[in-house]
Coordinates of C-alpha atoms and ligand atoms in Angstrom, one line a residue:
X24 CA -9.4 19.8 -38.5
X25 CA -9.2 22.6 -41.1
X26 CA -5.8 24.1 -41.9
X27 CA -7.5 27.4 -42.9
X28 CA -6.8 30.2 -40.4
X29 CA -6.7 34.0 -40.2
X30 CA -3.9 33.9 -37.6
X31 CA -1.0 36.0 -39.0
X32 CA 1.2 35.4 -36.0
X33 CA 0.9 31.7 -36.5
X34 CA 1.9 32.1 -40.2
X35 CA 5.0 34.2 -39.1
X36 CA 6.0 31.4 -36.6
X37 CA 5.7 28.7 -39.2
X38 CA 7.5 30.6 -41.9
X39 CA 10.3 31.6 -39.5
X40 CA 10.7 27.9 -38.7
X41 CA 11.3 26.9 -42.4
X42 CA 7.7 25.7 -42.8
X43 CA 5.4 26.5 -45.7
X44 CA 2.2 28.6 -45.5
X45 CA -0.2 29.1 -48.3
X46 CA -0.8 32.9 -48.6
X47 CA -3.6 34.9 -50.2
X48 CA -2.8 37.3 -53.0
X49 CA -5.2 39.2 -55.3
X50 CA -4.3 36.9 -58.2
X51 CA -4.1 33.3 -56.8
X52 CA -3.0 31.7 -53.5
X53 CA 0.7 31.1 -53.3
X54 CA 2.6 28.3 -51.5
X55 CA 5.1 30.4 -49.6
X56 CA 8.4 29.9 -47.9
X57 CA 11.4 31.9 -46.7
X58 CA 13.7 32.7 -49.7
X59 CA 16.7 32.2 -47.5
X60 CA 15.8 28.8 -46.1
X61 CA 17.0 26.0 -48.3
X62 CA 14.7 23.6 -46.4
X63 CA 11.6 25.7 -47.1
X64 CA 12.5 26.2 -50.8
X65 CA 13.2 22.5 -51.4
X66 CA 9.8 21.6 -49.8
X67 CA 8.0 24.1 -52.1
X68 CA 9.3 22.1 -55.0
X69 CA 8.6 18.7 -53.5
X70 CA 5.1 19.6 -52.2
X71 CA 4.1 20.9 -55.7
X72 CA 6.0 18.1 -57.5
X73 CA 7.5 21.0 -59.4
X74 CA 10.7 20.4 -61.5
X75 CA 13.7 22.3 -60.2
X76 CA 14.2 24.0 -63.6
X77 CA 11.1 26.1 -63.0
X78 CA 12.1 29.3 -61.1
X79 CA 10.0 30.9 -58.3
X80 CA 8.6 34.4 -57.8
X81 CA 9.9 36.4 -54.9
X82 CA 7.3 38.4 -53.0
X83 CA 8.3 41.7 -51.3
X84 CA 6.4 44.3 -49.3
X85 CA 7.7 47.5 -50.9
X86 CA 9.6 49.0 -53.8
X87 CA 12.4 49.9 -51.3
X88 CA 13.1 46.2 -50.7
X89 CA 13.7 45.6 -54.4
X90 CA 17.3 46.8 -53.9
X91 CA 18.0 43.8 -51.8
X92 CA 16.8 41.4 -54.6
X93 CA 18.0 42.8 -58.0
X94 CA 21.1 44.5 -59.4
X95 CA 19.9 47.2 -61.7
X96 CA 16.4 48.4 -62.6
X97 CA 15.8 49.6 -66.2
X98 CA 14.0 52.9 -66.6
X99 CA 10.8 51.2 -67.9
X100 CA 10.8 48.8 -65.0
X101 CA 10.7 51.8 -62.7
X102 CA 7.8 53.2 -64.6
X103 CA 5.9 49.9 -64.4
X104 CA 6.7 49.4 -60.7
X105 CA 5.4 52.9 -59.9
X106 CA 2.3 52.3 -62.0
X107 CA 1.3 48.8 -60.9
X108 CA 2.8 47.9 -57.6
X109 CA 1.4 46.7 -55.3
X110 CA -0.4 44.7 -57.9
X111 CA -0.7 41.8 -60.4
X112 CA 2.5 42.3 -62.2
X113 CA 5.8 40.3 -61.9
X114 CA 9.0 41.8 -63.1
X115 CA 12.0 39.6 -64.2
X116 CA 15.2 41.5 -63.4
X117 CA 18.9 40.8 -63.0
X118 CA 19.4 39.1 -59.7
X119 CA 21.7 40.1 -56.9
X120 CA 24.2 37.7 -55.5
X121 CA 22.2 37.1 -52.3
X122 CA 19.3 35.4 -54.1
X123 CA 19.9 31.6 -53.9
X124 CA 20.2 29.7 -57.3
X125 CA 17.4 27.3 -56.1
X126 CA 14.9 30.2 -56.4
X127 CA 16.0 31.2 -59.9
X128 CA 16.8 27.7 -61.3
X129 CA 20.4 28.9 -61.8
X130 CA 19.3 31.9 -64.0
X131 CA 20.9 35.3 -63.6
X132 CA 17.5 36.9 -63.4
X133 CA 14.8 36.8 -60.6
X134 CA 11.1 37.2 -60.8
X135 CA 9.7 39.6 -58.2
X136 CA 6.4 41.2 -57.3
X137 CA 4.6 43.2 -54.6
X138 CA 1.2 41.5 -54.2
X139 CA -1.9 43.6 -53.5
X140 CA -3.6 41.9 -50.7
X141 CA -3.8 43.6 -47.3
X142 CA -3.2 40.4 -45.2
X143 CA -0.2 39.3 -47.2
X144 CA 1.3 42.8 -47.3
X145 CA 1.0 42.9 -43.6
X146 CA 2.6 39.5 -43.3
X147 CA 5.5 40.6 -45.6
X148 CA 6.0 43.8 -43.6
X149 CA 6.3 41.8 -40.4
X150 CA 8.7 39.2 -41.7
X151 CA 12.5 39.9 -41.9
X152 CA 12.8 38.0 -45.2
X153 CA 10.9 37.9 -48.6
X154 CA 8.7 35.0 -49.5
X155 CA 9.1 32.7 -52.5
X156 CA 5.7 31.6 -53.7
X157 CA 4.5 29.7 -56.7
X158 CA 0.8 29.2 -57.1
X159 CA -0.4 26.8 -54.5
X160 CA -1.4 23.8 -56.7
X161 CA 0.3 20.6 -57.8
X162 CA 2.5 21.3 -60.9
X163 CA 0.3 21.6 -64.0
X164 CA -3.1 21.8 -62.2
X165 CA -5.6 24.6 -61.8
X166 CA -4.4 27.4 -59.6
X167 CA -6.3 28.0 -56.3
X168 CA -8.4 31.2 -55.9
X169 CA -10.1 30.2 -52.6
X170 CA -8.6 28.8 -49.4
X171 CA -10.7 25.7 -49.8
X172 CA -9.0 24.9 -53.2
X173 CA -5.6 24.9 -51.4
X174 CA -6.9 22.8 -48.6
X175 CA -8.2 20.2 -51.0
X176 CA -4.8 20.0 -52.7
X177 CA -2.5 20.1 -49.7
X178 CA -4.3 19.3 -46.4
X179 CA -1.9 16.4 -45.8
X180 CA 1.2 18.3 -46.8
X181 CA 1.1 21.8 -45.2
X182 CA 0.1 23.1 -41.8
X183 CA -1.7 26.3 -42.7
X184 CA -3.6 28.3 -45.3
X185 CA -3.7 31.9 -44.3
X186 CA -7.3 32.9 -45.0
X187 CA -7.7 36.0 -47.2
X188 CA -11.0 35.0 -48.8
X189 CA -11.5 34.7 -52.6
X190 CA -8.9 36.2 -54.8
X191 CA -10.3 39.4 -56.4
X192 CA -8.4 39.1 -59.8
X193 CA -8.4 35.3 -60.1
X194 CA -5.7 34.7 -62.6
X195 CA -1.9 34.8 -62.2
X196 CA 0.2 38.0 -62.5
X197 CA 1.4 39.3 -65.8
X198 CA 5.1 38.6 -66.1
X199 CA 7.3 41.1 -67.8
X200 CA 11.0 40.6 -68.6
X201 CA 13.6 42.9 -70.2
X202 CA 15.8 42.4 -73.2
X203 CA 18.2 45.3 -73.9
X204 CA 16.2 47.2 -71.2
X205 CA 13.0 46.9 -73.3
X206 CA 10.0 45.2 -71.6
X207 CA 8.6 41.9 -73.1
X208 CA 5.6 40.0 -71.8
X209 CA 6.6 36.5 -70.8
X210 CA 3.1 35.5 -69.4
X211 CA -0.2 37.2 -70.0
X212 CA -2.1 37.7 -66.8
X213 CA -4.3 39.6 -64.5
X214 CA -3.1 43.0 -65.8
X215 CA -4.6 43.8 -69.2
X216 CA -2.1 44.3 -72.1
X217 CA -3.6 47.7 -73.0
X218 CA -3.0 49.0 -69.4
X219 CA 0.7 48.1 -69.6
X220 CA 1.0 49.6 -73.1
X221 CA -0.5 52.8 -71.7
X222 CA 2.6 53.1 -69.5
X223 CA 5.5 51.8 -71.6
X224 CA 4.2 51.9 -75.2
X225 CA 3.8 48.9 -77.6
X226 CA 5.1 45.7 -76.0
X227 CA 5.8 42.3 -77.6
X228 CA 4.6 39.0 -76.2
X229 CA 6.9 36.0 -75.9
X230 CA 4.8 33.5 -74.1
X231 CA 5.1 30.4 -76.2
X232 CA 7.2 27.5 -75.0
X233 CA 9.5 27.6 -78.1
X234 CA 10.3 31.2 -77.4
X235 CA 10.9 30.7 -73.7
X236 CA 11.6 27.0 -73.1
X237 CA 12.5 27.3 -69.4
X238 CA 9.5 29.2 -68.2
X239 CA 7.0 26.4 -67.6
X240 CA 4.1 28.8 -66.9
X241 CA 4.2 28.9 -70.7
X242 CA 4.0 25.1 -71.1
X243 CA 1.3 24.2 -73.8
X244 CA -0.7 22.2 -71.2
X245 CA -0.7 23.8 -67.8
X246 CA -3.4 25.3 -65.5
X247 CA -5.4 22.2 -66.5
X248 CA -8.4 20.4 -65.1
X249 CA -8.2 16.6 -65.1
X250 CA -11.5 16.5 -67.2
X251 CA -10.9 16.7 -71.0
X252 CA -11.5 20.4 -71.9
X253 CA -12.2 22.0 -75.2
X254 CA -12.0 25.7 -76.1
X255 CA -14.2 26.7 -79.0
X256 CA -15.9 29.6 -80.8
X257 CA -19.2 27.9 -81.1
X258 CA -20.3 25.9 -78.0
X259 CA -23.6 24.7 -79.4
X260 CA -21.8 23.2 -82.4
X261 CA -19.2 21.5 -80.2
X262 CA -22.0 20.0 -78.0
X263 CA -23.4 18.1 -80.9
X264 CA -20.1 16.2 -81.2
X265 CA -20.5 14.8 -77.7
X266 CA -24.0 13.2 -77.9
X267 CA -24.8 11.0 -74.9
X268 CA -21.9 12.4 -72.8
X269 CA -22.0 14.3 -69.6
X270 CA -20.9 17.7 -70.6
X271 CA -20.0 20.8 -68.5
X272 CA -20.2 24.2 -70.2
X273 CA -18.3 27.4 -69.4
X274 CA -19.6 30.5 -71.1
X275 CA -18.8 34.2 -70.8
X276 CA -22.2 35.9 -70.4
X277 CA -25.0 34.3 -72.2
X278 CA -26.8 31.1 -71.1
X279 CA -27.4 28.4 -73.6
X280 CA -30.7 27.7 -71.8
X281 CA -30.3 24.0 -72.0
X282 CA -31.3 22.4 -68.7
X283 CA -29.7 19.1 -69.5
X284 CA -26.3 20.6 -69.3
X285 CA -24.2 21.7 -66.3
X286 CA -23.5 25.3 -67.1
X287 CA -21.4 28.1 -65.5
X288 CA -21.8 31.7 -66.6
X289 CA -18.6 33.6 -65.8
X290 CA -20.1 37.1 -65.8
X291 CA -23.8 37.7 -66.5
X292 CA -23.2 41.4 -67.1
X293 CA -20.3 40.8 -69.5
X294 CA -17.5 42.0 -67.3
X295 CA -14.1 40.5 -68.3
X296 CA -12.7 41.4 -64.8
X297 CA -15.5 39.5 -63.1
X298 CA -15.1 36.6 -65.6
X299 CA -11.4 36.4 -64.8
X300 CA -12.1 36.4 -61.0
X301 CA -14.5 33.5 -61.4
X302 CA -12.6 31.4 -64.0
X303 CA -10.5 29.0 -61.9
X304 CA -13.3 28.5 -59.3
X305 CA -15.6 27.5 -62.2
X306 CA -13.0 25.1 -63.5
X307 CA -12.4 23.6 -60.1
X308 CA -16.2 23.2 -59.7
X309 CA -16.7 21.5 -63.1
X310 CA -13.7 19.3 -62.6
X311 CA -15.3 17.8 -59.5
X312 CA -18.5 16.8 -61.2
X313 CA -17.3 13.6 -62.9
X314 CA -18.1 15.0 -66.3
X315 CA -16.9 13.4 -69.6
X316 CA -15.9 16.8 -71.0
X317 CA -15.8 20.5 -70.3
X318 CA -16.6 22.8 -73.3
X319 CA -15.4 26.4 -72.8
X320 CA -16.4 29.4 -74.9
X321 CA -13.6 31.5 -76.4
X322 CA -13.5 35.0 -75.1
X323 CA -13.2 38.3 -77.0
X324 CA -9.5 38.8 -77.8
X325 CA -9.0 42.1 -76.0
X326 CA -8.3 43.3 -72.4
X327 CA -8.4 40.5 -69.9
X328 CA -10.2 38.3 -72.5
X329 CA -6.7 37.7 -74.1
X330 CA -5.4 36.5 -70.7
X331 CA -8.5 34.3 -70.1
X332 CA -8.1 32.7 -73.6
X333 CA -4.4 32.0 -72.9
X334 CA -5.3 30.1 -69.7
X335 CA -8.3 28.3 -71.3
X336 CA -6.1 27.3 -74.3
X337 CA -3.5 25.8 -71.8
X338 CA -6.3 23.9 -70.0
X339 CA -7.1 22.0 -73.2
X340 CA -5.5 18.9 -74.6
X341 CA -5.5 19.9 -78.2
X342 CA -3.6 22.9 -79.5
Ligands
LIG411 O1 0.1 35.7 -59.6 C1 1.2 35.0 -59.5 O2 2.2 35.3 -60.2 C2 1.2 33.9 -58.4 C3 1.1 34.5 -57.1 C4 1.2 33.5 -56.0 O3 2.1 35.5 -56.9 N1 2.4 33.1 -58.6 C5 2.6 32.3 -59.7 O4 3.8 31.6 -59.6 O5 1.9 32.2 -60.6 P1 4.1 30.3 -60.5 O6 5.4 29.8 -59.9 O7 3.0 29.4 -60.5 O8 4.5 31.0 -61.9 C6 5.7 31.7 -62.0 C7 6.1 31.8 -63.4 C8 6.6 30.4 -63.9 O9 6.1 30.2 -65.2 C9 8.1 30.6 -64.0 O10 8.7 29.9 -65.0 C10 8.2 32.1 -64.2 O11 7.2 32.7 -63.4 N2 9.5 32.6 -63.8 C11 10.0 32.7 -62.5 N3 11.3 33.2 -62.5 C12 11.6 33.5 -63.8 C13 12.7 34.0 -64.4 N4 13.8 34.4 -63.8 N5 12.7 34.1 -65.8 C14 11.6 33.8 -66.5 N6 10.5 33.3 -65.9 C15 10.5 33.1 -64.6
LIG412 MG1 1.6 28.2 -61.3

């Protein structure tokens, strides 16, 4: 029997009883548990096979509930929250004493966001506690953007995926931390850099492992299919290096018109937003076709193209 269901009351019951429920957000599906239940939090880590040094994002229903989670809010964090919440932005702020160390991996900061999905906002409003939720995939694998992706990963481990359809943004939230009250991007994501800079001015990016060793979303290889994946500027040129192999192709907007290849076009009309929304589903799709390799085309380095390139780069073996 399918574990996918639209029953919010059932989700509330499970979450209240220390169980996990996969929840829809506009970015990717999350594997959610009560932040105050040690049992639930531990099972998030064990279900994902996620190392305990990798902290979780806390999901809240409103800006008012932020006071229960963090200590102080820098001025620019307030500006960002007002501009983008509910939405695809996670803020890393000084944590308040009530937040368990398990959630933050012992750090004195906590990652928090208000997701923009009507079903999950409704769920969060009805629950008396916030939800910790990493992406609902085994550690290092491709994040899920459809309830079926989660079901394939975890049907034997969890009781329910709350059905919210396909995720409209399709890649993880942009993570912003603060150093001396100045914002810094820790993870590129579903919010374009230019839109953030329009609110707080020029912002630096620290999303390499060397610069932020304990934030594994920045691991060189992460968000990865099990099929060997290449990210290149010239797909036709790369194909020639794989003669006689079964190749899957991922392109932005233009078909290669080669019928002997399995090809997915991410957005025929060249929309970066649409390409981002389709990216992980395409990777899931290609990864299930027993291919020898996936060759992905590098995106333009602006707007969401930057975030898409970041994810595609981490999906490859070679850096
Ligand atoms: O869009 C999203 O952000 C999704 C949905 C479900 O909300 N969640 C998500 O969670 O992508 P996860 O756990 O897959 O990625 C969270 C990232 C990790 O790279 C983690 O290291 C980082 O956030 N993180 C969490 N707390 C942090 C902290 N206190 N300081 C720095 N990085 C932190
Ligand atoms: Mg993740």
